[in-house]
Coordinates of C-alpha atoms in Angstrom, one line a residue:
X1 CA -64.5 59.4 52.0
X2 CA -65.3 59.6 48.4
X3 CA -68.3 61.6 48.4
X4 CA -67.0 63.2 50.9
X5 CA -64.2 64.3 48.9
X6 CA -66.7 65.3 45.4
X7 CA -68.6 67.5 47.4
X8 CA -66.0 69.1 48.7
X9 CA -64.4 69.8 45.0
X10 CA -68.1 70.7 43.6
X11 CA -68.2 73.8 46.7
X12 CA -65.4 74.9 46.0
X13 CA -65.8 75.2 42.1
X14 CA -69.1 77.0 42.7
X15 CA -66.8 79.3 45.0
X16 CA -64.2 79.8 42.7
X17 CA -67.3 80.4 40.0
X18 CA -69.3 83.2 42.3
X19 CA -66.2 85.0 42.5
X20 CA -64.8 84.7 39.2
X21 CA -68.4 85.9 37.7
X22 CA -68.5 88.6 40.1
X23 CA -65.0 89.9 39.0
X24 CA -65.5 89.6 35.2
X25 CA -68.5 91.1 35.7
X26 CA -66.9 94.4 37.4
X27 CA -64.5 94.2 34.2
X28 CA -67.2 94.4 31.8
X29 CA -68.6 97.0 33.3
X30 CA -68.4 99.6 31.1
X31 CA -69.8 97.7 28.3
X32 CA -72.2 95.5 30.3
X33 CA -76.0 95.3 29.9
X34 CA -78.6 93.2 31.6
X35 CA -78.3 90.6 28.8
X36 CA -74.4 90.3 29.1
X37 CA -74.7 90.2 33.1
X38 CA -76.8 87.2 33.3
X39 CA -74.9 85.7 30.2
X40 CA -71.4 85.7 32.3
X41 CA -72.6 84.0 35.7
X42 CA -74.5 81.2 32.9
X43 CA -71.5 80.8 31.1
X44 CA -69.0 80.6 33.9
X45 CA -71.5 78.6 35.8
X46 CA -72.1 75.9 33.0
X47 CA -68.1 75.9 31.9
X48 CA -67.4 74.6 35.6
X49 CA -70.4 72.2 35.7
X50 CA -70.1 70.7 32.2
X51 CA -66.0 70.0 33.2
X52 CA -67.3 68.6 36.4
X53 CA -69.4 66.1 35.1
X54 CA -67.1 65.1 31.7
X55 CA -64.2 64.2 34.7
X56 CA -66.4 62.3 36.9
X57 CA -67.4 61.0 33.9
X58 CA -64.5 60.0 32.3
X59 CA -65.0 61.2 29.2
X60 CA -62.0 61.3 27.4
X61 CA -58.4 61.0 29.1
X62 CA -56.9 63.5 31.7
X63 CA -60.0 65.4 32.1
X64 CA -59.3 66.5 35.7
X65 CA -56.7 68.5 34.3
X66 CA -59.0 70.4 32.2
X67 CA -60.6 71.0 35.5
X68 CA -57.6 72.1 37.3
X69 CA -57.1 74.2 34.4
X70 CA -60.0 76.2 34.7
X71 CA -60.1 76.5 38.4
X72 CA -56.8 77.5 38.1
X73 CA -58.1 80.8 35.4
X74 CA -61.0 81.4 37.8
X75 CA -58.6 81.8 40.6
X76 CA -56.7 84.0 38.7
X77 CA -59.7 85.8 37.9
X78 CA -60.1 86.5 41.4
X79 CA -56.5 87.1 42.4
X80 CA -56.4 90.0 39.5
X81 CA -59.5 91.5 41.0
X82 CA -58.1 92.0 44.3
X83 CA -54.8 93.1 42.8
X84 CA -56.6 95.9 41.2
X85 CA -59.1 96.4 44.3
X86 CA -56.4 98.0 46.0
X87 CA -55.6 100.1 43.6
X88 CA -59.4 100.7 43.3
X89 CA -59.1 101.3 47.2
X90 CA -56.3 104.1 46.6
X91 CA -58.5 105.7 44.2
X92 CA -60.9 106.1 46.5
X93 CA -59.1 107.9 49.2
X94 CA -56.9 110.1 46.8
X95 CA -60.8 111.2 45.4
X96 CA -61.9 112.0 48.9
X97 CA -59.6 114.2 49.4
X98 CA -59.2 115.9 45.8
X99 CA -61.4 117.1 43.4
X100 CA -61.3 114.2 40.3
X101 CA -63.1 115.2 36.8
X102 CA -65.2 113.0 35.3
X103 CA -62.7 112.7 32.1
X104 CA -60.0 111.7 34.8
X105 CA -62.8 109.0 36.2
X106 CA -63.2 107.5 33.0
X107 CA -59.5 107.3 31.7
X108 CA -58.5 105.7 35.7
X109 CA -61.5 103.3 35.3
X110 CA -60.5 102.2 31.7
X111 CA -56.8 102.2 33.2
X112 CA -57.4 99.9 35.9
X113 CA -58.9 97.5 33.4
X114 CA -55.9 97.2 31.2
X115 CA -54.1 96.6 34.8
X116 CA -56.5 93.8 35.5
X117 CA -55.6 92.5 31.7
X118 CA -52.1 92.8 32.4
X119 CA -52.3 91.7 35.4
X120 CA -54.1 88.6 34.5
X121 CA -51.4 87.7 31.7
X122 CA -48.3 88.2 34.5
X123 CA -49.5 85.7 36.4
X124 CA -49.9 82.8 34.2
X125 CA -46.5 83.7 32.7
X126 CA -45.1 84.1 35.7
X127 CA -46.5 80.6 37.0
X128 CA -45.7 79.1 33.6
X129 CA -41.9 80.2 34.5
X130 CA -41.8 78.5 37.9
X131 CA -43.0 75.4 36.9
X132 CA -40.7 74.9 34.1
X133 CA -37.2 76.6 35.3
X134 CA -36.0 75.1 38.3
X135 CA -33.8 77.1 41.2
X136 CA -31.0 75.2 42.7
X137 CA -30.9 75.8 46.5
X138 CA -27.8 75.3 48.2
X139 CA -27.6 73.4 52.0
X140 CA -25.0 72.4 54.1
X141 CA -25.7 70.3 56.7
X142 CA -22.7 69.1 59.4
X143 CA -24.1 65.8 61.1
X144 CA -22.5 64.1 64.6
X145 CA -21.3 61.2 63.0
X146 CA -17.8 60.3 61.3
X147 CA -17.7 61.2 57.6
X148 CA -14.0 62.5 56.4
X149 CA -14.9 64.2 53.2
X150 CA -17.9 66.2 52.3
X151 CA -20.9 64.5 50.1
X152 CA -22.8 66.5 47.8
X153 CA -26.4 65.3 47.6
X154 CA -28.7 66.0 45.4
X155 CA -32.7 66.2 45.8
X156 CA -35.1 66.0 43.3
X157 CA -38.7 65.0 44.3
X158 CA -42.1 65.0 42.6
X159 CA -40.7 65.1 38.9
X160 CA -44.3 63.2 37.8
X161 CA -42.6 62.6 34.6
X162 CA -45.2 62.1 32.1
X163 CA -46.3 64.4 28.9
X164 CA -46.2 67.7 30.3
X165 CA -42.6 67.3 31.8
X166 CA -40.8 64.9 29.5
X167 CA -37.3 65.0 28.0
X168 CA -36.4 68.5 28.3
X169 CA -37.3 68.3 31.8
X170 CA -34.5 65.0 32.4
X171 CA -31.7 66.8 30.5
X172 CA -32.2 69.9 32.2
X173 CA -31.8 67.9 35.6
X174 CA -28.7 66.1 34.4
X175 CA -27.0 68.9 33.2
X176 CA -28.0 71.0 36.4
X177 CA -26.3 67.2 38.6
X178 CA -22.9 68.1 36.1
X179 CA -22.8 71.6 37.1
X180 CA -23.6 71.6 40.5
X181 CA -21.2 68.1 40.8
X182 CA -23.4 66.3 43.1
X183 CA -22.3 62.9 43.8
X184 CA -25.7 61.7 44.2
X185 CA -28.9 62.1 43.3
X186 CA -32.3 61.1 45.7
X187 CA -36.2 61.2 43.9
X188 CA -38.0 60.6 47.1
X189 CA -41.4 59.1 45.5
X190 CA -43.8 60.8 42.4
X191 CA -41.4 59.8 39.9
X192 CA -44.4 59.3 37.2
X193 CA -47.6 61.1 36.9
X194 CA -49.4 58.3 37.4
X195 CA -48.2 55.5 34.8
X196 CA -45.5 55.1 32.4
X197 CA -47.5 55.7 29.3
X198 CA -45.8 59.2 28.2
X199 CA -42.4 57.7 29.8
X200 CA -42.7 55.2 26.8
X201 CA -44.1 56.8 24.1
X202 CA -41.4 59.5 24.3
X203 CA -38.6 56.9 25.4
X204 CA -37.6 59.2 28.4
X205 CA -35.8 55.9 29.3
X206 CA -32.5 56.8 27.5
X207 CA -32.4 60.4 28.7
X208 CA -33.3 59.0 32.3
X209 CA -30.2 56.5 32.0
X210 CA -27.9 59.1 30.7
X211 CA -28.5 60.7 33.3
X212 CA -28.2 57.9 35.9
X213 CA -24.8 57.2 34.3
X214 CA -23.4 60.3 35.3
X215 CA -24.1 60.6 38.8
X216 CA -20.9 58.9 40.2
X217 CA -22.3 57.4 43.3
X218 CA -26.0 56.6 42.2
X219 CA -29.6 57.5 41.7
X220 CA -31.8 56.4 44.7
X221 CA -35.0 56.2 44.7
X222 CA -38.8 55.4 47.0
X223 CA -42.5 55.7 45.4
X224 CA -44.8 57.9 46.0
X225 CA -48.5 58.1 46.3
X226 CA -48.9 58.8 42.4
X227 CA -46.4 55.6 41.5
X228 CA -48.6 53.2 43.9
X229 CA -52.3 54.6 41.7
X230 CA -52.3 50.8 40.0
X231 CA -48.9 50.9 38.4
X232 CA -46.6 50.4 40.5
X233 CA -45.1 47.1 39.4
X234 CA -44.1 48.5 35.6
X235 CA -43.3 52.0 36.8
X236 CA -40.4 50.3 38.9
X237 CA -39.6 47.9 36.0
X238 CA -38.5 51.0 34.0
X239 CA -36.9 52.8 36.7
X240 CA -34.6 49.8 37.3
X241 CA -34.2 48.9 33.4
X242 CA -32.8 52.9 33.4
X243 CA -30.3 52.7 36.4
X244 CA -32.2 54.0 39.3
X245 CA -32.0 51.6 42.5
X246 CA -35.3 51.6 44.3
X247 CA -35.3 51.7 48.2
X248 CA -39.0 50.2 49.0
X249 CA -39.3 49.4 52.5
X250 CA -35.5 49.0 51.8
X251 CA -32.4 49.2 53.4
X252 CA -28.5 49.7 51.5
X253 CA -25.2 50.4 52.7
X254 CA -23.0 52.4 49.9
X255 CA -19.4 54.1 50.2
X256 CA -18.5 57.4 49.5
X257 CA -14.9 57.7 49.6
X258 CA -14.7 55.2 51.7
X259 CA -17.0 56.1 54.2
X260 CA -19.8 54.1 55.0
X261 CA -23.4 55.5 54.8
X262 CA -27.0 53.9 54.3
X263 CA -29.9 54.8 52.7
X264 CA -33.3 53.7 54.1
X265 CA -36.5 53.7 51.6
X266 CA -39.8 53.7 52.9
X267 CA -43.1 53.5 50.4
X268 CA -45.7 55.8 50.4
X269 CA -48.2 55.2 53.0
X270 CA -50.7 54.9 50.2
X271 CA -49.3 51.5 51.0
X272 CA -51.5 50.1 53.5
X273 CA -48.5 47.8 54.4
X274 CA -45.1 49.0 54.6
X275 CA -43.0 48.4 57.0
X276 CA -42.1 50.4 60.2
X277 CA -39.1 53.0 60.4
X278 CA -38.3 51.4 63.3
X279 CA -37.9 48.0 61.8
X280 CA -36.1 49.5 58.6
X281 CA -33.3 50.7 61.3
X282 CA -32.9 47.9 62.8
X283 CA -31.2 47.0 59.8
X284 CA -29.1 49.2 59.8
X285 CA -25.6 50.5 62.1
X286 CA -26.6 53.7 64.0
X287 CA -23.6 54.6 64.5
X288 CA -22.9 55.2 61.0
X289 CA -24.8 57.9 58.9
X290 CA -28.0 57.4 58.2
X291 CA -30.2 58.8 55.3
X292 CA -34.0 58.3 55.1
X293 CA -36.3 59.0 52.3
X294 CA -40.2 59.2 52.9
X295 CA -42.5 60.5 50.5
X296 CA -44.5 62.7 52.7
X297 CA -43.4 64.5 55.6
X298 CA -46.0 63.5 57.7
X299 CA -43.9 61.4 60.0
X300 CA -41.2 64.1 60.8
X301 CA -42.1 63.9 64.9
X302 CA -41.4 59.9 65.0
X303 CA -38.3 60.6 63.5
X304 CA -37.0 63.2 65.3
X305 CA -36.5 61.1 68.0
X306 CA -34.7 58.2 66.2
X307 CA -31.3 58.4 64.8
X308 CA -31.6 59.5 61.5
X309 CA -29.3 62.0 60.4
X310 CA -30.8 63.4 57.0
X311 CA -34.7 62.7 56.3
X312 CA -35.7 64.0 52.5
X313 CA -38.9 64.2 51.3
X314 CA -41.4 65.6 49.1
X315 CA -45.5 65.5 48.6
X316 CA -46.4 69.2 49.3
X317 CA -45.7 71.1 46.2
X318 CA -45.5 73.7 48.9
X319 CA -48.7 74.1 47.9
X320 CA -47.9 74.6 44.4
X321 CA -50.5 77.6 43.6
X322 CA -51.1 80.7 46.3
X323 CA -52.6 80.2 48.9
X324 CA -52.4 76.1 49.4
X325 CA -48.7 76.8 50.8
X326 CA -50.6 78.2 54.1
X327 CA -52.2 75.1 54.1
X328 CA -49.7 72.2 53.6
X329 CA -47.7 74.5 56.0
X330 CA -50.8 74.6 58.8
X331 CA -51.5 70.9 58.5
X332 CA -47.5 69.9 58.4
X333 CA -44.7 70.0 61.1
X334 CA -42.8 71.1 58.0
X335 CA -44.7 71.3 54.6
X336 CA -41.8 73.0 53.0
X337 CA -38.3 74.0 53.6
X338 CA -35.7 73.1 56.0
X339 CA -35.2 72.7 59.6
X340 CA -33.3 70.8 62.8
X341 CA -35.2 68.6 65.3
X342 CA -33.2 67.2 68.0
X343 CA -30.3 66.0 66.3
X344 CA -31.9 64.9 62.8
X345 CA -32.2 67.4 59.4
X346 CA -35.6 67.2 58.0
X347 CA -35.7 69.0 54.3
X348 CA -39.4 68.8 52.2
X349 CA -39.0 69.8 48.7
X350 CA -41.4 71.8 46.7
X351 CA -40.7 69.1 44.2
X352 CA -39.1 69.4 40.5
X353 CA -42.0 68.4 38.4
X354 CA -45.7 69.7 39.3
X355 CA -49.0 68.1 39.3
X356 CA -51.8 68.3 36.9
X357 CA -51.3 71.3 34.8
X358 CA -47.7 73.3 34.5
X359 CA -48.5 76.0 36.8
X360 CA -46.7 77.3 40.1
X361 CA -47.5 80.6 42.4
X362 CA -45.9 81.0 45.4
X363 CA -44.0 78.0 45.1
X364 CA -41.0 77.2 42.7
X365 CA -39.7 74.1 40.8
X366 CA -36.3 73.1 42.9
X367 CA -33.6 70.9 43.3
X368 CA -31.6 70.9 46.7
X369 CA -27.6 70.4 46.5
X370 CA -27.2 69.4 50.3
X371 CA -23.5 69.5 51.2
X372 CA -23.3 66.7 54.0
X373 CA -20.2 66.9 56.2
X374 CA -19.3 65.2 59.7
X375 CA -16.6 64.3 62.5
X376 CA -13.1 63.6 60.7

């Protein structure tokens, strides 16, 4: 699995190189000679190669996200050149059909290269803005079970706190819980980016407890796959020692206005042993409302056919950069969004945080204010 995995990464970066070659080459144009040809598929050939090797080697800390860094510029490469292909592709026709000067050719050709440099720019600001400025997405959900008054639940999943999504990050998320007055507050799993190194060095721990404090009925939480990668015994120390309850293969009963309600955690199943939904809700009264959060949605089906009223999760990223959202989406019963199955709700988060390097296209950093309602 593995190698099966490295070889799969090494064809694609040789992909994503072919194509970003060929459309810097087509930039350069212009300006190209044989020399600087050859001199763009070397470089961008030996950029990708040299990264490769220094992760696998582990030459110095984070160094996959200098790979995901530049896979993420060749891809942009390649998305600008197809912006401006169809452009290209207009040109083309509206030439067929109309007598075009040569002057005109060369002032649309030089034109369509500051596009492409435009272009280029948009997107990285643009993904640089929907990693780091959240959306609040509203929900109401009515369940078949007795709740008098309204909850306001709040979802927040994949923050992968660490140094690029620190302090600023928590505050924002607290004051967003104020405004939005949710009366409580679920992180199903990828609460750290891997270890609590950053969480400490920054002491996110008294923003994170601030903002535990202020959510009136609690901050629930369950790992996720990135919380289980070999530290998952001090990441939970300092998620308890800031006021977040964890639900690991865990079962609790709270009150909200003096309704009953429970809250079933499962872990990751990065966990080779956790214990069964099934056996989680046995724990539990059916009859009352149930609330189940689970990292990854990969287990919607099973649970649509227990009673669980309100399953959150996370995982996806909804892809987190065009075009993986087709993906999580073809290989998920729900990679992202939310949706009714029998008689439970099943909602998968895009996540608040990101993964690797602070980048988003076609998917957006979110929070979920579910207003949960019932039989009186």
């Amino acid at each position: 699995m593995r190698y099966t995995f490295f070889i799969t990464v090494f064809m694609l970066l040789q992909l994503f190189s072919t194509g970003a070659a060929l459309s810097l080459q087509w930039w350069l144009a212009p300006w190209s000679t044989f020399i600087s040809k050859v001199a763009v598929w070397v470089i961008v050939f030996a950029i990708t190669n040299i990264l490769l090797a220094l992760s696998v080697k582990r030459a110095f800390a984070n160094s996959y996200r200098w790979v995901s860094m530049w896979m993420l510029i060749m891809h942009f490469i390649m998305l600008t050149a197809l912006v401006i292909s169809i452009f290209y592709g207009g040109y083309w026709l509206l030439s067929s059909f109309t007598s075009v000067g040569s002057m005109q050719s060369i002032r649309l050709e030089v034109g369509l290269r500051v596009l492409a440099l435009f272009t280029f720019i948009g997107l990285f600001v643009y993904a640089l803005y929907s990693a780091y400025v959240p959306v609040v997405r509203e929900l109401r959900i009515q369940i078949d079970k007795h709740l008098s008054h309204p909850l306001r639940l709040a979802l927040a999943s994949d923050l992968h706190i660490g140094r690029l999504f620190g302090n600023r990050a928590i505050d924002k998320l607290h004051k967003l819980l104020i405004d939005n007055r949710a009366d409580i507050l679920l992180m199903p799993g990828d609460i750290m980016d891997d270890n609590t190194q950053a969480f400490n060095d920054y002491n996110m721990a008294a923003n994170l407890a601030k903002l535990c404090a202020a959510v009136p009925y609690g901050v629930y939480a369950t790992l996720g796959n990135h919380d289980l990668y070999g530290h998952e015994q001090s990441i939970s120390e300092a998620l308890r020692e800031a006021g977040v309850q964890l639900l690991n293969d865990e079962v609790l009963r709270i009150e909200h206005k003096g309704d009953p309600l429970w809250l079933v955690g499962r872990f990751d199943n990065h966990k080779s042993q956790r214990v069964a939904t099934t056996d989680l809700l046995a724990q539990t009264d059916m009859a009352e409302p149930i609330i189940l959060l689970d990292h990854r949605p990969s287990d919607i089906m099973e649970h649509s056919q227990l009673p669980i009223d309100l399953q959150v999760s996370g995982h996806t990223h909804n892809g987190q950069v065009f075009p993986a959202n087709f993906i999580v989406n073809a290989i998920n019963r729900i990679g992202y969004g939310y949706e009714t199955i029998n008689q439970g709700h099943f909602v998968v988060s895009s996540g608040y945080g990101f993964w690797g390097i602070p980048f988003r296209l076609g998917s957006r950093a979110e929070i979920w204010l579910i207003t949960l309602t019932g039989n009186k």
